[in-house]
XYZ file of C-alpha atoms in Angstrom:
306
model
C -97.711 137.892 58.147
C -100.738 135.680 57.554
C -103.533 135.507 60.076
C -103.740 132.172 61.801
C -106.623 130.854 63.841
C -106.525 128.109 66.358
C -109.104 126.050 68.120
C -107.983 124.037 71.069
C -110.666 121.960 72.698
C -109.421 119.622 75.378
C -111.678 117.998 77.907
C -110.243 117.454 81.390
C -111.730 116.405 84.671
C -112.575 119.901 85.826
C -111.872 122.362 83.020
C -111.730 122.981 79.327
C -110.225 125.801 77.320
C -111.373 126.806 73.871
C -109.514 129.422 71.863
C -111.272 130.213 68.626
C -111.673 133.351 66.592
C -115.459 132.964 66.715
C -115.452 133.595 70.501
C -114.331 137.210 69.976
C -115.953 140.202 68.366
C -113.194 140.208 65.753
C -110.374 137.723 65.119
C -107.079 138.281 66.927
C -104.333 139.589 64.674
C -100.884 138.041 64.818
C -98.389 140.855 65.200
C -94.729 140.566 64.230
C -93.501 141.494 67.713
C -94.957 138.325 69.271
C -92.380 135.513 69.437
C -93.444 132.704 67.128
C -92.832 130.070 69.801
C -93.128 129.867 73.598
C -89.611 129.683 74.980
C -90.360 128.328 78.464
C -90.843 124.786 79.783
C -93.592 125.457 82.300
C -97.046 126.984 82.620
C -96.173 130.666 82.491
C -92.971 131.873 84.086
C -91.160 132.974 80.907
C -90.551 136.227 79.035
C -88.339 136.916 75.992
C -86.409 139.565 77.947
C -86.597 141.290 81.310
C -87.889 144.850 81.131
C -85.985 147.973 82.128
C -88.998 149.967 83.328
C -88.592 151.613 86.751
C -90.285 149.542 89.443
C -90.020 146.067 87.863
C -88.426 144.766 91.047
C -91.455 145.814 93.095
C -94.462 145.346 90.791
C -95.324 142.976 87.980
C -96.440 145.959 85.904
C -95.237 149.332 87.188
C -96.168 152.735 85.846
C -98.877 153.576 83.327
C -98.678 151.641 80.052
C -100.825 152.805 77.158
C -101.352 149.476 75.356
C -101.154 145.787 76.194
C -100.641 143.192 73.463
C -101.606 139.619 74.421
C -99.883 136.763 72.565
C -101.437 133.290 72.956
C -99.656 129.903 72.839
C -102.185 127.087 73.408
C -101.158 123.548 74.248
C -101.456 120.791 76.814
C -99.873 120.529 80.261
C -98.665 116.981 79.591
C -96.383 118.257 76.794
C -95.043 121.593 78.008
C -92.695 123.706 75.917
C -92.474 124.805 72.324
C -96.098 125.937 71.932
C -96.656 127.867 68.714
C -98.126 131.342 68.473
C -101.870 131.179 67.775
C -102.711 134.865 67.608
C -102.576 138.177 69.426
C -104.883 140.939 70.514
C -104.055 144.481 71.579
C -105.857 146.259 74.402
C -105.720 150.040 74.412
C -108.193 151.667 76.801
C -107.974 148.781 79.274
C -104.166 148.586 79.456
C -104.007 150.815 82.521
C -106.637 148.795 84.376
C -104.838 145.559 83.513
C -101.538 146.981 84.779
C -103.199 148.160 87.990
C -104.779 144.768 88.702
C -101.575 142.855 87.995
C -99.677 145.391 90.085
C -101.711 144.401 93.151
C -100.473 140.799 92.997
C -97.899 139.734 95.601
C -94.461 139.214 94.055
C -91.033 137.918 95.017
C -87.759 136.721 93.591
C -87.661 133.318 95.295
C -89.684 130.202 94.582
C -92.705 129.827 96.850
C -94.006 126.440 97.981
C -97.503 125.897 96.599
C -99.765 122.867 96.484
C -100.797 121.827 92.968
C -103.171 119.185 91.725
C -101.912 117.072 88.831
C -104.774 116.802 86.339
C -103.782 116.561 82.716
C -105.526 119.004 80.459
C -105.466 122.252 78.527
C -102.881 124.967 78.976
C -102.449 128.262 77.168
C -99.307 130.275 77.762
C -99.566 134.031 77.350
C -97.108 136.829 76.778
C -98.342 140.360 77.387
C -96.282 143.243 76.066
C -97.065 146.518 77.816
C -96.061 149.600 75.835
C -95.281 152.876 77.616
C -95.253 156.497 76.491
C -91.909 157.250 74.912
C -91.461 153.773 73.467
C -90.565 151.653 76.496
C -91.893 148.109 76.754
C -92.356 145.349 79.342
C -93.112 141.652 78.800
C -95.161 139.641 81.305
C -95.522 135.867 80.955
C -98.362 133.846 82.467
C -100.789 131.058 81.575
C -104.205 129.491 81.949
C -103.816 125.899 83.105
C -106.323 123.274 84.233
C -104.795 123.064 87.721
C -104.248 126.808 88.101
C -100.599 126.037 88.909
C -98.908 128.933 87.117
C -96.125 131.446 87.580
C -96.551 135.008 86.320
C -93.339 136.967 85.792
C -91.920 140.142 84.292
C -88.456 138.591 84.164
C -87.388 140.170 87.450
C -90.061 139.187 89.972
C -92.752 136.529 89.891
C -96.148 135.793 91.406
C -98.036 132.544 91.988
C -101.397 134.345 92.076
C -103.619 132.924 89.339
C -105.077 135.212 86.647
C -105.281 132.686 83.799
C -109.052 132.865 83.288
C -108.903 136.655 83.142
C -106.135 136.561 80.521
C -108.112 134.161 78.341
C -111.215 136.375 78.605
C -109.157 139.440 77.610
C -107.620 137.611 74.655
C -111.028 136.516 73.414
C -112.894 139.793 73.873
C -110.289 142.542 73.630
C -111.361 143.966 77.004
C -109.882 143.486 80.453
C -111.661 142.605 83.648
C -110.778 140.228 86.441
C -112.856 137.055 86.341
C -114.129 136.277 89.835
C -115.889 133.164 91.146
C -119.651 133.494 91.625
C -119.283 132.634 95.308
C -117.306 135.359 97.137
C -116.177 132.773 99.718
C -114.148 131.177 96.897
C -112.172 134.335 96.091
C -108.414 133.638 96.049
C -107.684 136.627 98.282
C -104.072 137.496 97.429
C -102.734 141.038 97.735
C -99.371 142.776 97.878
C -97.982 142.993 101.399
C -99.247 139.631 102.691
C -95.690 138.382 103.076
C -95.060 141.081 105.693
C -98.416 141.425 107.479
C -101.261 138.976 107.969
C -103.730 141.673 106.753
C -101.988 144.502 104.856
C -103.339 148.004 104.248
C -106.691 149.165 105.666
C -109.638 146.823 105.089
C -113.164 148.236 105.062
C -115.056 144.953 105.476
C -114.603 141.297 106.370
C -116.635 138.362 105.087
C -116.497 135.413 107.495
C -117.127 132.098 105.716
C -117.537 128.785 107.524
C -116.458 125.822 105.393
C -119.458 123.681 104.472
C -119.420 120.163 105.883
C -120.985 118.566 102.800
C -119.618 118.590 99.278
C -121.577 120.813 96.903
C -123.033 123.038 99.615
C -122.298 126.759 99.654
C -120.253 127.956 102.581
C -122.394 129.851 105.112
C -121.140 133.431 105.415
C -121.631 136.616 107.410
C -120.330 140.074 106.433
C -119.108 142.787 108.807
C -118.175 146.411 108.161
C -114.990 148.359 108.909
C -115.850 148.636 112.621
C -115.181 144.910 112.870
C -112.684 144.508 110.016
C -110.200 147.105 111.286
C -109.793 145.840 114.868
C -109.764 142.202 113.691
C -106.982 143.010 111.224
C -105.011 144.709 114.015
C -105.402 141.615 116.206
C -104.149 139.336 113.434
C -101.259 141.658 112.605
C -100.142 141.674 116.246
C -99.637 137.889 116.265
C -96.206 136.315 116.246
C -96.410 135.237 112.602
C -93.754 133.191 110.855
C -93.013 131.787 107.433
C -95.614 129.784 105.584
C -95.920 126.119 106.534
C -98.359 123.843 104.746
C -100.713 122.363 107.335
C -100.696 118.587 107.468
C -102.287 115.778 109.408
C -99.280 115.401 111.725
C -99.789 118.824 113.337
C -103.383 119.402 112.334
C -106.720 117.796 113.163
C -109.247 120.325 111.784
C -112.439 120.709 113.791
C -113.790 123.907 112.176
C -112.487 125.873 109.212
C -113.200 129.543 108.636
C -112.081 131.833 105.815
C -111.884 135.575 106.427
C -112.073 137.715 103.274
C -110.947 141.254 104.068
C -112.260 143.746 101.513
C -110.768 147.085 100.446
C -111.888 150.272 98.760
C -109.590 149.348 95.852
C -107.834 146.183 94.794
C -108.270 142.512 95.668
C -109.323 141.083 99.025
C -107.066 139.260 101.457
C -107.900 135.720 102.609
C -106.939 134.519 106.063
C -107.829 130.928 106.941
C -108.582 129.991 110.540
C -108.367 126.254 111.191
C -109.459 125.199 114.673
C -107.488 122.183 115.862
C -104.194 122.985 114.116
C -100.946 123.946 115.821
C -100.459 126.880 113.453
C -104.095 127.422 112.575
C -103.916 130.968 111.127
C -102.660 131.154 107.552
C -102.781 133.840 104.830
C -100.840 131.847 102.232
C -97.531 133.510 103.124
C -97.519 133.708 106.917
C -98.979 131.564 109.671
C -99.490 131.889 113.402
C -100.833 129.993 116.385
C -104.547 130.275 117.200
C -105.288 131.008 120.854
C -108.580 130.432 122.638
C -109.578 134.120 122.754
C -109.190 134.646 119.004
C -110.892 131.314 118.272
C -113.912 132.375 120.334
C -113.999 135.777 118.608
C -114.037 134.169 115.142
C -116.813 131.795 116.174
C -118.908 134.737 117.374
C -118.402 136.549 114.044
C -119.095 133.443 111.946
C -122.481 132.206 110.754
C -123.965 129.257 112.659
C -122.462 125.869 111.815
């Protein structure tokens, strides 16, 4: 099969994606096992076939794969579907780390309500085929999209956590690492278990960020160790939390907004937003709860000055 290169340069309001062979150490090689065309109609959310690997109903990527082949299908989010294969790249030594990081993402079988902006711009769909010892394989479909509004699936479960920038970096360079924002207060903060507990597992730190009042300013922040993070997580987990409701102006008149980023020895942080002035002012993206005066005062004491 002939090698094909692609360069997609699309300028949007807030983002641009460029896929070229010159951005990598060596050009991606198109392998025969990559489908020649993207079969879905959305940003991510499609695989050629659901995998039969044990654990696919609990994790996006279970077990310990030995290689990960990334297939790229660049296009535009105003004309979704039918994107052609542009190239592929195989990760070997980093396949386990990629599987571990994707395995930390929260997953489910039902659609989750998310808020998406609607900018037109670049989109690259990706298929990743994880190969396991003994010959087993698992496809994962995801995307990089200008709005970050993407589903990632293994054909059995799906996640709305966004890893598009990390997939593009891995495709370009042949190495895997999660791409994080420069400002830790802007971390997405999504981790397995958030649908059952406000703060899952055992955090070792908490970064308290106060939303800046002026556009372009960095959020003031203050970090605390496990002596604060542990008891605060217990307090949040003891709340009467219910299903996620998107806060709106009818039930919400924000006075102060704080973001708590709980850190862990391994894996991604968990974000819990505290919005003073809202009926259900505690929200981790999956669950929400009412904010009482005692907890509000505690958060204000832990936060940096306004």
